[in-house]
Amino acid sequence: MAEPRVPGDDPGTLDLPCGETLHAHDLDMGMREISCDCGDNHAIVVDVHPISRFVPEAIADVLRETIETDDEFPEFSMPHVMGVVMEEFPDEVAVADVAEDGHVGYALVWVTDFDSRRLHEIVVELLVELMDHAASHGDDATASQFEQQMMNFDVEAFVEQYREERNFESEVDTPV
């Protein structure tokens, strides 16, 4: 018989922003979104997801090469991306550290109050801001060129095209 859980007493328990509770054992690495009892869909991200979930690998490579980390992660990766999201939306992201739980296959899991498409847009917006900030520390020509290119950049159109190309509509990419 399953043991009842009290929210917060288990490191794998996520108290979602919508008020519902979810456990990391209810999720797997292939899930990108879940239908919640609250009636909304919530995006799911685990630390082993590549940054290329959100942006092309060439951009992920540039981010890894140019951003120095000073934590336990050897290079810029999904925990950093989700850290930026949490910084902007602290009340809309639940996170669980399940590194000690050998049953799940990942160490960190985030569940957002928004669906996977909206999270994708947010991540792209935040990465563009991060790149803009980095470009501003370079020479004036580079910063100006980047700003010009970003004026014509349509996040929604990019996300739409990228999701189509990446085929994010498989059986594991829809809400469960």
PDB file of C-alpha atoms in Angstrom:
ATOM      1  CA  MET A   1       0.000   0.000   0.000  1.00  0.00           C
ATOM      2  CA  ALA A   2       1.291   3.453  -0.873  1.00  0.00           C
ATOM      3  CA  GLU A   3       2.345   5.679   1.982  1.00  0.00           C
ATOM      4  CA  PRO A   4       0.574   9.027   2.185  1.00  0.00           C
ATOM      5  CA  ARG A   5       2.916  11.973   1.673  1.00  0.00           C
ATOM      6  CA  VAL A   6       2.928  15.251   3.498  1.00  0.00           C
ATOM      7  CA  PRO A   7       3.966  18.110   1.182  1.00  0.00           C
ATOM      8  CA  GLY A   8       7.553  19.114   1.822  1.00  0.00           C
ATOM      9  CA  ASP A   9       8.568  16.022   3.811  1.00  0.00           C
ATOM     10  CA  ASP A  10      10.198  14.295   0.844  1.00  0.00           C
ATOM     11  CA  PRO A  11      12.930  15.869  -1.328  1.00  0.00           C
ATOM     12  CA  GLY A  12      11.136  14.514  -4.416  1.00  0.00           C
ATOM     13  CA  THR A  13       7.920  16.359  -3.626  1.00  0.00           C
ATOM     14  CA  LEU A  14       7.182  19.460  -5.654  1.00  0.00           C
ATOM     15  CA  ASP A  15       4.697  21.967  -4.287  1.00  0.00           C
ATOM     16  CA  LEU A  16       3.537  23.484  -7.562  1.00  0.00           C
ATOM     17  CA  PRO A  17       2.771  27.197  -7.920  1.00  0.00           C
ATOM     18  CA  CYS A  18      -0.856  26.299  -8.695  1.00  0.00           C
ATOM     19  CA  GLY A  19      -1.216  24.699  -5.253  1.00  0.00           C
ATOM     20  CA  GLU A  20      -1.111  21.061  -6.380  1.00  0.00           C
ATOM     21  CA  THR A  21       1.564  18.600  -5.269  1.00  0.00           C
ATOM     22  CA  LEU A  22       3.549  16.329  -7.546  1.00  0.00           C
ATOM     23  CA  HIS A  23       6.289  13.789  -6.885  1.00  0.00           C
ATOM     24  CA  ALA A  24       9.416  13.279  -8.989  1.00  0.00           C
ATOM     25  CA  HIS A  25       8.557   9.569  -9.270  1.00  0.00           C
ATOM     26  CA  ASP A  26       5.498  10.591 -11.306  1.00  0.00           C
ATOM     27  CA  LEU A  27       7.789  12.118 -13.952  1.00  0.00           C
ATOM     28  CA  ASP A  28      10.360  10.757 -16.354  1.00  0.00           C
ATOM     29  CA  MET A  29      13.160  12.276 -18.424  1.00  0.00           C
ATOM     30  CA  GLY A  30      11.142  12.231 -21.642  1.00  0.00           C
ATOM     31  CA  MET A  31       8.298  14.359 -20.302  1.00  0.00           C
ATOM     32  CA  ARG A  32       8.206  18.008 -21.258  1.00  0.00           C
ATOM     33  CA  GLU A  33       4.738  18.874 -19.975  1.00  0.00           C
ATOM     34  CA  ILE A  34       2.113  17.459 -17.672  1.00  0.00           C
ATOM     35  CA  SER A  35      -1.631  18.028 -17.388  1.00  0.00           C
ATOM     36  CA  CYS A  36      -2.280  19.022 -13.802  1.00  0.00           C
ATOM     37  CA  ASP A  37      -5.309  18.455 -11.618  1.00  0.00           C
ATOM     38  CA  CYS A  38      -5.614  22.263 -11.499  1.00  0.00           C
ATOM     39  CA  GLY A  39      -6.677  22.160 -15.158  1.00  0.00           C
ATOM     40  CA  ASP A  40      -3.523  23.712 -16.617  1.00  0.00           C
ATOM     41  CA  ASN A  41      -0.497  22.203 -18.319  1.00  0.00           C
ATOM     42  CA  HIS A  42       2.889  22.683 -16.659  1.00  0.00           C
ATOM     43  CA  ALA A  43       6.295  22.465 -18.333  1.00  0.00           C
ATOM     44  CA  ILE A  44       8.758  19.931 -16.966  1.00  0.00           C
ATOM     45  CA  VAL A  45      12.526  20.269 -17.263  1.00  0.00           C
ATOM     46  CA  VAL A  46      15.193  17.956 -15.866  1.00  0.00           C
ATOM     47  CA  ASP A  47      18.887  18.729 -15.561  1.00  0.00           C
ATOM     48  CA  VAL A  48      19.864  16.163 -18.192  1.00  0.00           C
ATOM     49  CA  HIS A  49      17.828  17.890 -20.900  1.00  0.00           C
ATOM     50  CA  PRO A  50      20.199  19.625 -23.321  1.00  0.00           C
ATOM     51  CA  ILE A  51      20.071  23.372 -23.883  1.00  0.00           C
ATOM     52  CA  SER A  52      19.271  22.485 -27.487  1.00  0.00           C
ATOM     53  CA  ARG A  53      15.773  21.707 -26.244  1.00  0.00           C
ATOM     54  CA  PHE A  54      15.277  25.468 -26.527  1.00  0.00           C
ATOM     55  CA  VAL A  55      17.892  26.773 -28.977  1.00  0.00           C
ATOM     56  CA  PRO A  56      20.006  25.296 -31.782  1.00  0.00           C
ATOM     57  CA  GLU A  57      23.099  23.392 -30.711  1.00  0.00           C
ATOM     58  CA  ALA A  58      25.357  26.026 -32.309  1.00  0.00           C
ATOM     59  CA  ILE A  59      23.956  28.640 -29.900  1.00  0.00           C
ATOM     60  CA  ALA A  60      24.231  26.206 -26.992  1.00  0.00           C
ATOM     61  CA  ASP A  61      27.903  25.692 -27.951  1.00  0.00           C
ATOM     62  CA  VAL A  62      28.539  29.441 -27.903  1.00  0.00           C
ATOM     63  CA  LEU A  63      26.860  29.751 -24.499  1.00  0.00           C
ATOM     64  CA  ARG A  64      28.962  26.896 -23.096  1.00  0.00           C
ATOM     65  CA  GLU A  65      32.164  28.387 -24.531  1.00  0.00           C
ATOM     66  CA  THR A  66      31.593  31.965 -23.380  1.00  0.00           C
ATOM     67  CA  ILE A  67      29.876  31.664 -20.006  1.00  0.00           C
ATOM     68  CA  GLU A  68      32.103  30.681 -17.131  1.00  0.00           C
ATOM     69  CA  THR A  69      30.440  28.867 -14.257  1.00  0.00           C
ATOM     70  CA  ASP A  70      31.544  28.921 -10.648  1.00  0.00           C
ATOM     71  CA  ASP A  71      29.503  26.055  -9.296  1.00  0.00           C
ATOM     72  CA  GLU A  72      29.580  22.266  -9.375  1.00  0.00           C
ATOM     73  CA  PHE A  73      28.583  22.167 -13.048  1.00  0.00           C
ATOM     74  CA  PRO A  74      31.610  22.194 -15.366  1.00  0.00           C
ATOM     75  CA  GLU A  75      29.883  24.209 -18.097  1.00  0.00           C
ATOM     76  CA  PHE A  76      26.795  26.268 -18.779  1.00  0.00           C
ATOM     77  CA  SER A  77      23.902  23.790 -18.844  1.00  0.00           C
ATOM     78  CA  MET A  78      20.213  23.335 -18.101  1.00  0.00           C
ATOM     79  CA  PRO A  79      20.558  24.082 -14.361  1.00  0.00           C
ATOM     80  CA  HIS A  80      21.927  27.510 -15.304  1.00  0.00           C
ATOM     81  CA  VAL A  81      19.159  28.106 -17.835  1.00  0.00           C
ATOM     82  CA  MET A  82      16.514  27.208 -15.275  1.00  0.00           C
ATOM     83  CA  GLY A  83      18.311  29.301 -12.657  1.00  0.00           C
ATOM     84  CA  VAL A  84      17.837  32.322 -14.926  1.00  0.00           C
ATOM     85  CA  VAL A  85      14.154  31.417 -15.341  1.00  0.00           C
ATOM     86  CA  MET A  86      13.754  31.063 -11.568  1.00  0.00           C
ATOM     87  CA  GLU A  87      15.434  34.415 -11.046  1.00  0.00           C
ATOM     88  CA  GLU A  88      12.844  36.080 -13.282  1.00  0.00           C
ATOM     89  CA  PHE A  89       9.853  34.009 -12.135  1.00  0.00           C
ATOM     90  CA  PRO A  90      10.605  32.858  -8.566  1.00  0.00           C
ATOM     91  CA  ASP A  91       6.983  32.153  -7.671  1.00  0.00           C
ATOM     92  CA  GLU A  92       6.198  30.282 -10.883  1.00  0.00           C
ATOM     93  CA  VAL A  93       8.791  27.492 -10.726  1.00  0.00           C
ATOM     94  CA  ALA A  94       8.955  24.517  -8.373  1.00  0.00           C
ATOM     95  CA  VAL A  95      12.240  22.631  -8.131  1.00  0.00           C
ATOM     96  CA  ALA A  96      13.294  19.400  -6.464  1.00  0.00           C
ATOM     97  CA  ASP A  97      16.795  18.071  -5.864  1.00  0.00           C
ATOM     98  CA  VAL A  98      16.509  14.305  -6.266  1.00  0.00           C
ATOM     99  CA  ALA A  99      20.210  13.578  -6.697  1.00  0.00           C
ATOM    100  CA  GLU A 100      20.055  10.971  -3.917  1.00  0.00           C
ATOM    101  CA  ASP A 101      17.091   9.187  -5.511  1.00  0.00           C
ATOM    102  CA  GLY A 102      18.410   6.504  -7.849  1.00  0.00           C
ATOM    103  CA  HIS A 103      14.937   5.757  -9.221  1.00  0.00           C
ATOM    104  CA  VAL A 104      14.447   8.834 -11.379  1.00  0.00           C
ATOM    105  CA  GLY A 105      17.537   9.150 -13.618  1.00  0.00           C
ATOM    106  CA  TYR A 106      18.159  12.856 -13.059  1.00  0.00           C
ATOM    107  CA  ALA A 107      19.324  15.076 -10.201  1.00  0.00           C
ATOM    108  CA  LEU A 108      17.155  18.183 -10.585  1.00  0.00           C
ATOM    109  CA  VAL A 109      13.614  18.671 -11.832  1.00  0.00           C
ATOM    110  CA  TRP A 110      11.700  21.897 -12.409  1.00  0.00           C
ATOM    111  CA  VAL A 111       7.963  22.250 -12.984  1.00  0.00           C
ATOM    112  CA  THR A 112       6.683  25.642 -14.103  1.00  0.00           C
ATOM    113  CA  ASP A 113       3.334  27.311 -13.765  1.00  0.00           C
ATOM    114  CA  PHE A 114       3.323  27.854 -17.539  1.00  0.00           C
ATOM    115  CA  ASP A 115       3.132  25.263 -20.301  1.00  0.00           C
ATOM    116  CA  SER A 116       6.116  24.024 -22.308  1.00  0.00           C
ATOM    117  CA  ARG A 117       5.573  26.398 -25.214  1.00  0.00           C
ATOM    118  CA  ARG A 118       5.460  29.480 -22.964  1.00  0.00           C
ATOM    119  CA  LEU A 119       8.538  28.226 -21.095  1.00  0.00           C
ATOM    120  CA  HIS A 120      10.298  27.825 -24.445  1.00  0.00           C
ATOM    121  CA  GLU A 121       9.506  31.454 -25.305  1.00  0.00           C
ATOM    122  CA  ILE A 122      10.673  32.653 -21.888  1.00  0.00           C
ATOM    123  CA  VAL A 123      13.952  30.734 -22.150  1.00  0.00           C
ATOM    124  CA  VAL A 124      14.665  32.145 -25.614  1.00  0.00           C
ATOM    125  CA  GLU A 125      13.874  35.692 -24.414  1.00  0.00           C
ATOM    126  CA  LEU A 126      16.168  35.292 -21.402  1.00  0.00           C
ATOM    127  CA  LEU A 127      19.009  33.770 -23.442  1.00  0.00           C
ATOM    128  CA  VAL A 128      18.757  36.646 -25.928  1.00  0.00           C
ATOM    129  CA  GLU A 129      19.006  39.093 -23.010  1.00  0.00           C
ATOM    130  CA  LEU A 130      22.019  37.191 -21.703  1.00  0.00           C
ATOM    131  CA  MET A 131      23.708  37.296 -25.111  1.00  0.00           C
ATOM    132  CA  ASP A 132      22.863  40.994 -25.472  1.00  0.00           C
ATOM    133  CA  HIS A 133      24.471  41.678 -22.111  1.00  0.00           C
ATOM    134  CA  ALA A 134      27.571  39.721 -23.154  1.00  0.00           C
ATOM    135  CA  ALA A 135      27.734  41.559 -26.492  1.00  0.00           C
ATOM    136  CA  SER A 136      27.555  44.894 -24.675  1.00  0.00           C
ATOM    137  CA  HIS A 137      30.842  44.001 -22.956  1.00  0.00           C
ATOM    138  CA  GLY A 138      32.507  43.516 -26.334  1.00  0.00           C
ATOM    139  CA  ASP A 139      33.481  46.163 -28.809  1.00  0.00           C
ATOM    140  CA  ASP A 140      30.922  48.752 -29.894  1.00  0.00           C
ATOM    141  CA  ALA A 141      30.603  47.323 -33.416  1.00  0.00           C
ATOM    142  CA  THR A 142      29.708  43.854 -32.104  1.00  0.00           C
ATOM    143  CA  ALA A 143      27.198  45.249 -29.626  1.00  0.00           C
ATOM    144  CA  SER A 144      25.606  47.460 -32.272  1.00  0.00           C
ATOM    145  CA  GLN A 145      25.415  44.618 -34.796  1.00  0.00           C
ATOM    146  CA  PHE A 146      23.829  42.295 -32.219  1.00  0.00           C
ATOM    147  CA  GLU A 147      21.276  44.932 -31.227  1.00  0.00           C
ATOM    148  CA  GLN A 148      20.359  45.471 -34.896  1.00  0.00           C
ATOM    149  CA  GLN A 149      19.841  41.749 -35.429  1.00  0.00           C
ATOM    150  CA  MET A 150      17.733  41.439 -32.289  1.00  0.00           C
ATOM    151  CA  MET A 151      15.424  44.256 -33.380  1.00  0.00           C
ATOM    152  CA  ASN A 152      14.219  41.965 -36.166  1.00  0.00           C
ATOM    153  CA  PHE A 153      14.139  38.825 -34.035  1.00  0.00           C
ATOM    154  CA  ASP A 154      10.639  37.445 -33.402  1.00  0.00           C
ATOM    155  CA  VAL A 155      10.720  35.104 -30.415  1.00  0.00           C
ATOM    156  CA  GLU A 156       7.295  33.585 -31.107  1.00  0.00           C
ATOM    157  CA  ALA A 157       8.139  32.880 -34.752  1.00  0.00           C
ATOM    158  CA  PHE A 158      11.504  31.402 -33.754  1.00  0.00           C
ATOM    159  CA  VAL A 159       9.907  29.117 -31.171  1.00  0.00           C
ATOM    160  CA  GLU A 160       7.223  28.025 -33.623  1.00  0.00           C
ATOM    161  CA  GLN A 161       9.758  27.151 -36.311  1.00  0.00           C
ATOM    162  CA  TYR A 162      12.198  25.537 -33.877  1.00  0.00           C
ATOM    163  CA  ARG A 163       9.510  23.363 -32.315  1.00  0.00           C
ATOM    164  CA  GLU A 164       8.393  22.237 -35.763  1.00  0.00           C
ATOM    165  CA  GLU A 165      11.960  21.408 -36.781  1.00  0.00           C
ATOM    166  CA  ARG A 166      12.673  19.628 -33.502  1.00  0.00           C
ATOM    167  CA  ASN A 167       9.342  17.792 -33.737  1.00  0.00           C
ATOM    168  CA  PHE A 168       8.244  18.484 -30.168  1.00  0.00           C
ATOM    169  CA  GLU A 169       4.913  16.846 -30.796  1.00  0.00           C
ATOM    170  CA  SER A 170       5.780  13.216 -30.099  1.00  0.00           C
ATOM    171  CA  GLU A 171       4.076  11.001 -27.537  1.00  0.00           C
ATOM    172  CA  VAL A 172       6.497  12.133 -24.838  1.00  0.00           C
ATOM    173  CA  ASP A 173       6.142  15.824 -25.655  1.00  0.00           C
ATOM    174  CA  THR A 174       2.457  16.133 -24.958  1.00  0.00           C
ATOM    175  CA  PRO A 175       0.791  16.437 -21.561  1.00  0.00           C
ATOM    176  CA  VAL A 176       0.190  13.173 -19.745  1.00  0.00           C
TER     177      VAL A 176
END
